[in-house]
Coordinates of C-alpha atoms in Angstrom, one line a residue:
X1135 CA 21.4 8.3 -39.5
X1136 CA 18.3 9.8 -37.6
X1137 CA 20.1 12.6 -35.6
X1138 CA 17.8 11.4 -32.4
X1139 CA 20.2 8.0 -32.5
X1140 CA 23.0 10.4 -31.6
X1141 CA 22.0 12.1 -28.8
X1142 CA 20.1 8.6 -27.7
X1143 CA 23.6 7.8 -27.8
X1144 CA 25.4 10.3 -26.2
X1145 CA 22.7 10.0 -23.2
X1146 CA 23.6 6.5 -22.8
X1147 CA 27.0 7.0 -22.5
X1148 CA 27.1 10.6 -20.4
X1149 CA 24.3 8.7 -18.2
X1150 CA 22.3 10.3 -15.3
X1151 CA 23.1 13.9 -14.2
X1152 CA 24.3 14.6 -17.7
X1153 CA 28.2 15.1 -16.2
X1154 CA 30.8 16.3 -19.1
X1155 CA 27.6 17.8 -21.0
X1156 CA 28.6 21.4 -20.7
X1157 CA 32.2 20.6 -21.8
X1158 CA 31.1 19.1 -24.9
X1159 CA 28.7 21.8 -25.3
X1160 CA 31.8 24.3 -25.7
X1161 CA 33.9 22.2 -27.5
X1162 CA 31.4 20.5 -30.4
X1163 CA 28.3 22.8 -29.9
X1164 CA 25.0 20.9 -29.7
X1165 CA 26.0 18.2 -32.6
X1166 CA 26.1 14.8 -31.3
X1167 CA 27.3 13.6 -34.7
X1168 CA 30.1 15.7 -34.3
X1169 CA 30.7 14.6 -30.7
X1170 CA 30.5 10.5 -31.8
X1171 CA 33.1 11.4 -34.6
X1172 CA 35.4 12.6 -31.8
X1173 CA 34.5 9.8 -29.3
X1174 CA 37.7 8.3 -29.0
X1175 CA 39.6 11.8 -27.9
X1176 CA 37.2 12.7 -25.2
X1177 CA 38.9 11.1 -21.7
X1178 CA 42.2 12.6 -23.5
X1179 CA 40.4 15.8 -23.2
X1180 CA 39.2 16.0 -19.6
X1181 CA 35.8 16.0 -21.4
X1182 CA 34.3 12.4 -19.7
X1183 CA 34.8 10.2 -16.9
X1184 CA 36.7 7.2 -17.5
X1185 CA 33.4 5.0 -17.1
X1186 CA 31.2 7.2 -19.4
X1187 CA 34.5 7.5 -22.4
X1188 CA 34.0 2.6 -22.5
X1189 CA 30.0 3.3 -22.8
X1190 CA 30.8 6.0 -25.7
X1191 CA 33.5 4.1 -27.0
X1192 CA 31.9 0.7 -27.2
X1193 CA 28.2 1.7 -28.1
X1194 CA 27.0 2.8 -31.2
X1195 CA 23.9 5.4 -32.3
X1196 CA 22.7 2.2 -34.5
X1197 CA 22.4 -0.1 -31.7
X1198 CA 19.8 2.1 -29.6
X1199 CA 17.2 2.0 -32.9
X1200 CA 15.3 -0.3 -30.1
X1201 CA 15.2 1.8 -27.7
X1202 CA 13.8 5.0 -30.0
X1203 CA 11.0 2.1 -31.0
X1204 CA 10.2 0.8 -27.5
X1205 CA 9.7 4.9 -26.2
X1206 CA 7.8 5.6 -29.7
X1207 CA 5.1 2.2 -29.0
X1208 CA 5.0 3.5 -25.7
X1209 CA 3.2 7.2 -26.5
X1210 CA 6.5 8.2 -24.9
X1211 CA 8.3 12.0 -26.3
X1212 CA 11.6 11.6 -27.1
X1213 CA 13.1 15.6 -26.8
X1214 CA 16.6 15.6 -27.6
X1215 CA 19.0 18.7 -27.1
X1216 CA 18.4 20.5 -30.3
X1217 CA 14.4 19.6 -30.6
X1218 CA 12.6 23.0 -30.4
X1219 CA 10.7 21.6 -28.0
X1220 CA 12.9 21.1 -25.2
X1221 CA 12.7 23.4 -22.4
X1222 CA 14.8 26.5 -23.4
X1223 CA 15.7 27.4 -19.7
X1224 CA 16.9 23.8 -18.6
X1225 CA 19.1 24.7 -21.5
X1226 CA 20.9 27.4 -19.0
X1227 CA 22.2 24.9 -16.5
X1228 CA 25.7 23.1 -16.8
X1229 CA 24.3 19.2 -17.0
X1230 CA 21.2 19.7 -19.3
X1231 CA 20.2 16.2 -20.6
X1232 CA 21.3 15.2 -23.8
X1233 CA 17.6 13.4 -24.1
X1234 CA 14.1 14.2 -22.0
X1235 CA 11.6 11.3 -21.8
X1236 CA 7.6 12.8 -21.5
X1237 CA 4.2 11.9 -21.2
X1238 CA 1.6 14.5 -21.3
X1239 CA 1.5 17.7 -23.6
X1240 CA 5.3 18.7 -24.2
X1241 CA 3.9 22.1 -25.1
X1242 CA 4.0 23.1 -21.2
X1243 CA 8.0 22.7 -20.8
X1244 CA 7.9 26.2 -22.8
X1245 CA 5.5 28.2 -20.5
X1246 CA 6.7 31.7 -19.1
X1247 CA 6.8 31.5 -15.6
X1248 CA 7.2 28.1 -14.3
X1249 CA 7.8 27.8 -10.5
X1250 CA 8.9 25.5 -8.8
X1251 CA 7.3 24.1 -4.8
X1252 CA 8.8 21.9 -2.7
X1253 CA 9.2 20.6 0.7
X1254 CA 8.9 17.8 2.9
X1255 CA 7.1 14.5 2.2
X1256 CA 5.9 14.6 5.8
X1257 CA 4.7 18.0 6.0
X1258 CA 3.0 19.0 9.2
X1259 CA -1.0 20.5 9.0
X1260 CA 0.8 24.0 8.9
X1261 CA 3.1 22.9 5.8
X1262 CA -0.1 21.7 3.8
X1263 CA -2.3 25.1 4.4
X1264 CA 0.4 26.8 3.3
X1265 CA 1.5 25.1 0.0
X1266 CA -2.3 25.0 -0.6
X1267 CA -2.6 28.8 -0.2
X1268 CA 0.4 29.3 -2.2
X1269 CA -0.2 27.0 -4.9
X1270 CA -3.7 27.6 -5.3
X1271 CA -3.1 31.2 -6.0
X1272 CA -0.2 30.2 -8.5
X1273 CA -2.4 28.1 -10.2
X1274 CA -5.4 30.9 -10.7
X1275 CA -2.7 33.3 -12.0
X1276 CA -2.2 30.5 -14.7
X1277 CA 1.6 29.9 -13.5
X1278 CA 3.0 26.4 -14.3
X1279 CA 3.6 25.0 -11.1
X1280 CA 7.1 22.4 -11.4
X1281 CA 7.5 19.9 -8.7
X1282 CA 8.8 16.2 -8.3
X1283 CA 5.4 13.8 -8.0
X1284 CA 6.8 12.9 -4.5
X1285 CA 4.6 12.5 -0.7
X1286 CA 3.6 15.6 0.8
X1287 CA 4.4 19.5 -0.8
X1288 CA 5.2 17.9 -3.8
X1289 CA 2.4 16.7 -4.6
X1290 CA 0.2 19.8 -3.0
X1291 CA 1.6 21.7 -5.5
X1292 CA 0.5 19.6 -8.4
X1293 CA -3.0 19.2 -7.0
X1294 CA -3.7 22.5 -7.0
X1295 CA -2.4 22.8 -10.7
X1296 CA -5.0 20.1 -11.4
X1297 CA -7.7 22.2 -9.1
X1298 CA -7.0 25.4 -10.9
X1299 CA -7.2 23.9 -14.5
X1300 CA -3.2 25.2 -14.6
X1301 CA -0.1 23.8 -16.2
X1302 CA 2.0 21.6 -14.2
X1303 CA 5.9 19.8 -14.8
X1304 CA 6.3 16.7 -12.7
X1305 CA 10.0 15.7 -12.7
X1306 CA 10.4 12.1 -12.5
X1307 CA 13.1 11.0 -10.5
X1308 CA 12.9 7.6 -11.9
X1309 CA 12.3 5.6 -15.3
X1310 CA 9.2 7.5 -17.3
X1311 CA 7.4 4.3 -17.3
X1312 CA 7.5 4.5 -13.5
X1313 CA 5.5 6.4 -10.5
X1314 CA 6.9 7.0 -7.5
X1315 CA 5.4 6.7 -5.1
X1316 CA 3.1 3.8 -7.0
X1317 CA 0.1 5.5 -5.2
X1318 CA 0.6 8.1 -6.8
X1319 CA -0.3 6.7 -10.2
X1320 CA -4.2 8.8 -9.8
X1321 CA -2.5 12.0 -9.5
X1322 CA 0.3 11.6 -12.2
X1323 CA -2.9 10.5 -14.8
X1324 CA -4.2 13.9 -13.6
X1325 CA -0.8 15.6 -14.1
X1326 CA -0.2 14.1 -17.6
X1327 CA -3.8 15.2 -18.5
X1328 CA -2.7 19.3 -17.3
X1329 CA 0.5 19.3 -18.3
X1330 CA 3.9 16.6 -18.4
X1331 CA 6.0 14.5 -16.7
X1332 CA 9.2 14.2 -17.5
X1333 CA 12.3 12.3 -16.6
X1334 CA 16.0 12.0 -17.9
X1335 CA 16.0 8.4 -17.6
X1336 CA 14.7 5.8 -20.2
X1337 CA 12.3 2.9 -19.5
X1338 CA 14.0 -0.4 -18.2
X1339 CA 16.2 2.0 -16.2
X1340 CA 16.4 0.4 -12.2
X1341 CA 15.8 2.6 -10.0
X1342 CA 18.3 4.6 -7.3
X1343 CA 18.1 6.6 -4.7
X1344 CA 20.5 8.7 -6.2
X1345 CA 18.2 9.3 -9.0
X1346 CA 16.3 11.5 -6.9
X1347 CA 19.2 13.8 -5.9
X1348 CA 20.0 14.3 -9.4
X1349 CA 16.6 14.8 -10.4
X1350 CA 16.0 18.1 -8.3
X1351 CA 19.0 20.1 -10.1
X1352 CA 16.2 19.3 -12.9
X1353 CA 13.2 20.6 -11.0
X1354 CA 15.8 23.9 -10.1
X1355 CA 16.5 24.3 -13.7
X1356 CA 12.9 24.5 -15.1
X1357 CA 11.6 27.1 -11.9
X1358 CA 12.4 30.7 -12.5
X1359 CA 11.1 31.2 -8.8
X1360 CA 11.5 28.1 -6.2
X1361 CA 9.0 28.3 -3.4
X1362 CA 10.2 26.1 -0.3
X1363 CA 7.0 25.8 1.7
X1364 CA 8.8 23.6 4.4
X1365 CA 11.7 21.8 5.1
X1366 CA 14.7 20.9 7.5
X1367 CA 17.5 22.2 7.6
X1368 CA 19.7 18.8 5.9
X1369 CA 17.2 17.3 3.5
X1370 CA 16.7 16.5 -0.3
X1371 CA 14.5 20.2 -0.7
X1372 CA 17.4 22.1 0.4
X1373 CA 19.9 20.1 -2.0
X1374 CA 17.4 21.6 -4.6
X1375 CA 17.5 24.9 -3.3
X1376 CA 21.6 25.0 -3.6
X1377 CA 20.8 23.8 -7.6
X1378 CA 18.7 27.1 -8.0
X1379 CA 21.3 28.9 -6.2
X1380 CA 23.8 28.1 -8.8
X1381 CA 21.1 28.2 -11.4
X1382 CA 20.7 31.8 -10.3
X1383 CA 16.9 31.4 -9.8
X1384 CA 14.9 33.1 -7.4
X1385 CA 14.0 31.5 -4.1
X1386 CA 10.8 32.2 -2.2
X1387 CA 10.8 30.6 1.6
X1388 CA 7.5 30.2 3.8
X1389 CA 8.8 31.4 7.4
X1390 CA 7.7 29.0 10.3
X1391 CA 7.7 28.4 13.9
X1392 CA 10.9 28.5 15.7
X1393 CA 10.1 25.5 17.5
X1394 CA 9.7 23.3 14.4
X1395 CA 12.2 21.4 13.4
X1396 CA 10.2 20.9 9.9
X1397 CA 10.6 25.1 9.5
X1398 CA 14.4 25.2 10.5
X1399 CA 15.2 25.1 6.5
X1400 CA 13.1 27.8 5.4
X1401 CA 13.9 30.2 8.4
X1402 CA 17.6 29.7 7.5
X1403 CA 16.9 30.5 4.2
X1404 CA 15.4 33.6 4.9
X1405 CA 17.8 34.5 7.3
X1406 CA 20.2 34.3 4.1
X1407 CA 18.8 36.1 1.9
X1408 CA 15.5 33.8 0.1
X1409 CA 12.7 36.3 0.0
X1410 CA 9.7 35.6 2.6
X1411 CA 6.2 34.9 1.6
X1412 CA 3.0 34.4 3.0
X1413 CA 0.8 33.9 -0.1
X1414 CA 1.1 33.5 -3.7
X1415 CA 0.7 37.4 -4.3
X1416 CA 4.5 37.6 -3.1
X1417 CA 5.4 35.1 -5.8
X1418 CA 3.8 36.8 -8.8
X1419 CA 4.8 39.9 -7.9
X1420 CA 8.2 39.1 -9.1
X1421 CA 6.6 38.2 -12.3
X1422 CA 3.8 39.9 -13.5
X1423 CA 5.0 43.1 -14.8
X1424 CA 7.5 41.2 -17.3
X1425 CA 5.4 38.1 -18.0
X1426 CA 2.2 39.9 -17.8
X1427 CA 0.3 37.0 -16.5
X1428 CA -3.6 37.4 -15.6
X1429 CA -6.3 35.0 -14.5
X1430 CA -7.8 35.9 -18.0
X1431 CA -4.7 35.5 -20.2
X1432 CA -3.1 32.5 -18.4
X1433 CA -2.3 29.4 -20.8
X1434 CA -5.5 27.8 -22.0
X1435 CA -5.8 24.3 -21.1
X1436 CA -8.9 22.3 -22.0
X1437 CA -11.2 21.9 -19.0
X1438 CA -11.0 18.0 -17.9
X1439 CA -13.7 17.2 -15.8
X1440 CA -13.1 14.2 -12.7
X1441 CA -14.3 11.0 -13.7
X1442 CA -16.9 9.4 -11.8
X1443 CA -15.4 8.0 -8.4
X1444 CA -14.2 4.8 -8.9
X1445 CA -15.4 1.6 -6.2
X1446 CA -12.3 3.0 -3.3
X1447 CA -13.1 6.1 -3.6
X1448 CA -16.8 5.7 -2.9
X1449 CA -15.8 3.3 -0.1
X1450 CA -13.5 5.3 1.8
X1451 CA -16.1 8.4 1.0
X1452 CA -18.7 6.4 3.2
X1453 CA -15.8 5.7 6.3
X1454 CA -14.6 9.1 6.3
X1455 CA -16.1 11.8 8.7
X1456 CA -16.1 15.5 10.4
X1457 CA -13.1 13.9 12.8
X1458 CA -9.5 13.7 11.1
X1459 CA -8.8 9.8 11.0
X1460 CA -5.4 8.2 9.9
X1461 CA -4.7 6.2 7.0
X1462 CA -4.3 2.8 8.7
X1463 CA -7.7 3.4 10.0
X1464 CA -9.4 4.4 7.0
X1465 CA -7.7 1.4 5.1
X1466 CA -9.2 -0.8 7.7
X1467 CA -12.4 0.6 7.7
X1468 CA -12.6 0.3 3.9
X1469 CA -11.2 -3.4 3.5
X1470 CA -8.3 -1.4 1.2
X1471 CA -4.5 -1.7 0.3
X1472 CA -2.9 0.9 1.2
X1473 CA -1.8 1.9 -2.1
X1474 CA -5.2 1.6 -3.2
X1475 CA -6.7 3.4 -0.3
X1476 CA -4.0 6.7 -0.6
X1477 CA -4.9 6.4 -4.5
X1478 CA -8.9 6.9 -3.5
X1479 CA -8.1 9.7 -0.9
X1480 CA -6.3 11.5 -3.8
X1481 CA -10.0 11.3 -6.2
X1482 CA -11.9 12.4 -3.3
X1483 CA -9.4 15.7 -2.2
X1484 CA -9.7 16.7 -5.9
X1485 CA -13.2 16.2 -5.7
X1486 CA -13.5 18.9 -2.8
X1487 CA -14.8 15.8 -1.0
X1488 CA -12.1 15.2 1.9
X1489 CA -9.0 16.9 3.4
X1490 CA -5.8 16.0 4.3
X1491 CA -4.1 17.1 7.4
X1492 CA -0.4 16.6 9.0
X1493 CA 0.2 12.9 9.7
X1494 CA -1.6 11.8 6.4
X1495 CA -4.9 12.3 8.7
X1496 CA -8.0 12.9 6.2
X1497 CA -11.3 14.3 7.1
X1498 CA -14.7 14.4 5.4
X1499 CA -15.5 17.7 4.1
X1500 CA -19.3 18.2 4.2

């Protein structure tokens, strides 16, 4: 039986977050044939969860030959454990996916100095300079930049891949036949076209918010270095921070105002030990002698020039001006969706042709 039905298998049954993976890691090694001949014995074991040892018990590696079909007519990468493509360092982290679901160029999960950026989905104008500083510099160093396709620092930090011609990882923090945010959908054609998104969940898979949580130990385990550009001090970034803690990675914290409550995460940070930076120099610093990364050497990727603005970009191009304006504004103005209209404003700030600033207020750059 293809060996992919087996870890298709044991995915099913371990189900997202990968709990119990690490156990039957040490006890079967990475054979998931060897791990479906012992199914019965694993609850005995401590190994699984009484939930996940019915779904292993009750499925079988034959009866997910659809699924392998519906990824492979998809153009979706199936990476299993023991595919020599799967990321090597996700491999260091106690819940490692027993299957990775990708679009894009695969190659990229096995660059050597991926960092992660993250931060709030509502960043303020200060936030958004700073993760474009930072990631801009990453991205001219050649440095794949890892980050989770959501609002805000998220997606700063792959725009700037995509503005530097650099590698980017978007982890997916629902099905991989899914964007979220759906506006989004411009950028992640972008991403997929620079680098991959990945996701631990399989299409047809509904989506949770818990999903998300268990998605950043994934965007942790991939970052040698995590830069938090700005967050509070009880939010989904600083869950990810406490995965890289564990993880042992290196975490990098933008310091901010003492009066913003968007800055009380990284100041805490900082105040505990996360190193403080103020451009991306303070990043590769960390790196460069052992990686020996240069703007000359950095991974080649094939140039990819912007296709022509599409009909919303070129409307909300002729309603934007020198004063910032917010979206509900601009989407009136245009006679646009939203969705549609944040889509657009995406084309045009890749174009160099608008900025955005804190509030999701964009202004025409001329």
């Amino acid at each position: 039986m293809d060996e992919q039905l087996y870890w298709l298998w044991l995915s099913a049954g371990l189900g997202a977050g990968a709990h119990g993976m690490q156990a039957l890691l040490a006890a079967y090694g990475a054979d998931a044939e060897a791990i479906y001949a012992g199914r019965m014995d694993l609850l005995r074991q401590g190994m699984v969860t009484p939930s996940q040892q019915r779904i292993l018990a009750t499925t079988t590696p034959d009866s997910l030959k659809a699924r392998l079909l519906q990824h492979e007519e998809k153009g979706v990468t199936m990476l299993c454990y023991t595919d020599a493509r799967y990321p090597s360092i996700l491999k260091q982290i106690d819940t490692p996916p027993p299957v990775l679901y990708a679009t894009g160029d695969v190659r990229y999960l096995q660059t050597e100095v991926p960092v992660g950026m993250i931060g709030t989905r509502r960043p303020s104008a200060y936030g958004i300079e700073a993760a474009k500083l930072v990631a801009d510099g990453l991205a001219t160093a050649g440095v794949t930049l890892v980050s989770g396709l959501a609002d805000g620092l998220d997606s700063e930090a792959h725009k700037a891949a995509v503005r530097g011609n650099a590698p980017t990882i978007a982890v997916l923090g629902t099905a991989i036949d899914v964007t979220f945010p759906a506006r989004n959908t411009t950028l992640r054609g972008l991403v997929e076209q620079h680098g991959v998104c990945i996701s631990e969940l399989p299409i047809g898979t509904a989506g949770q918010g818990a999903y998300f949580l268990l998605r950043n130990r994934l965007i942790a385990g991939l970052s040698r270095g995590l830069c938090v550009i700005e967050a509070r001090k009880r939010s989904g970034t600083m869950s990810t921070v406490r995965f890289a803690l564990d993880y042992g990675r290196d975490v990098f914290a933008v310091p901010g105002s003492i009066f913003s409550p968007l800055s009380e995460g990284t100041n805490s940070l900082i105040a505990d030990g996360a190193r403080p930076i103020a451009s991306a120099a303070d990043v590769l610093a960390e790196y460069l002698p052992a990686a020996e990364i240069t703007p000359q050497d950095a991974p080649v990727v094939a140039q990819q020039e912007l296709l022509p603005l599409s009909d919303a970009a070129q409307k909300l191009s002729k309603v934007l001006s020198a004063q910032p304006q917010p979206i509900a504004e601009l989407c009136a103005k245009a006679q646009l969706p939203f969705a549609a209209a944040m889509a657009a404003l995406t084309e045009l700030e890749l174009a160099g042709l608008c900025t955005q600033q804190a509030g999701r207020q964009f202004l025409k750059n001329f």
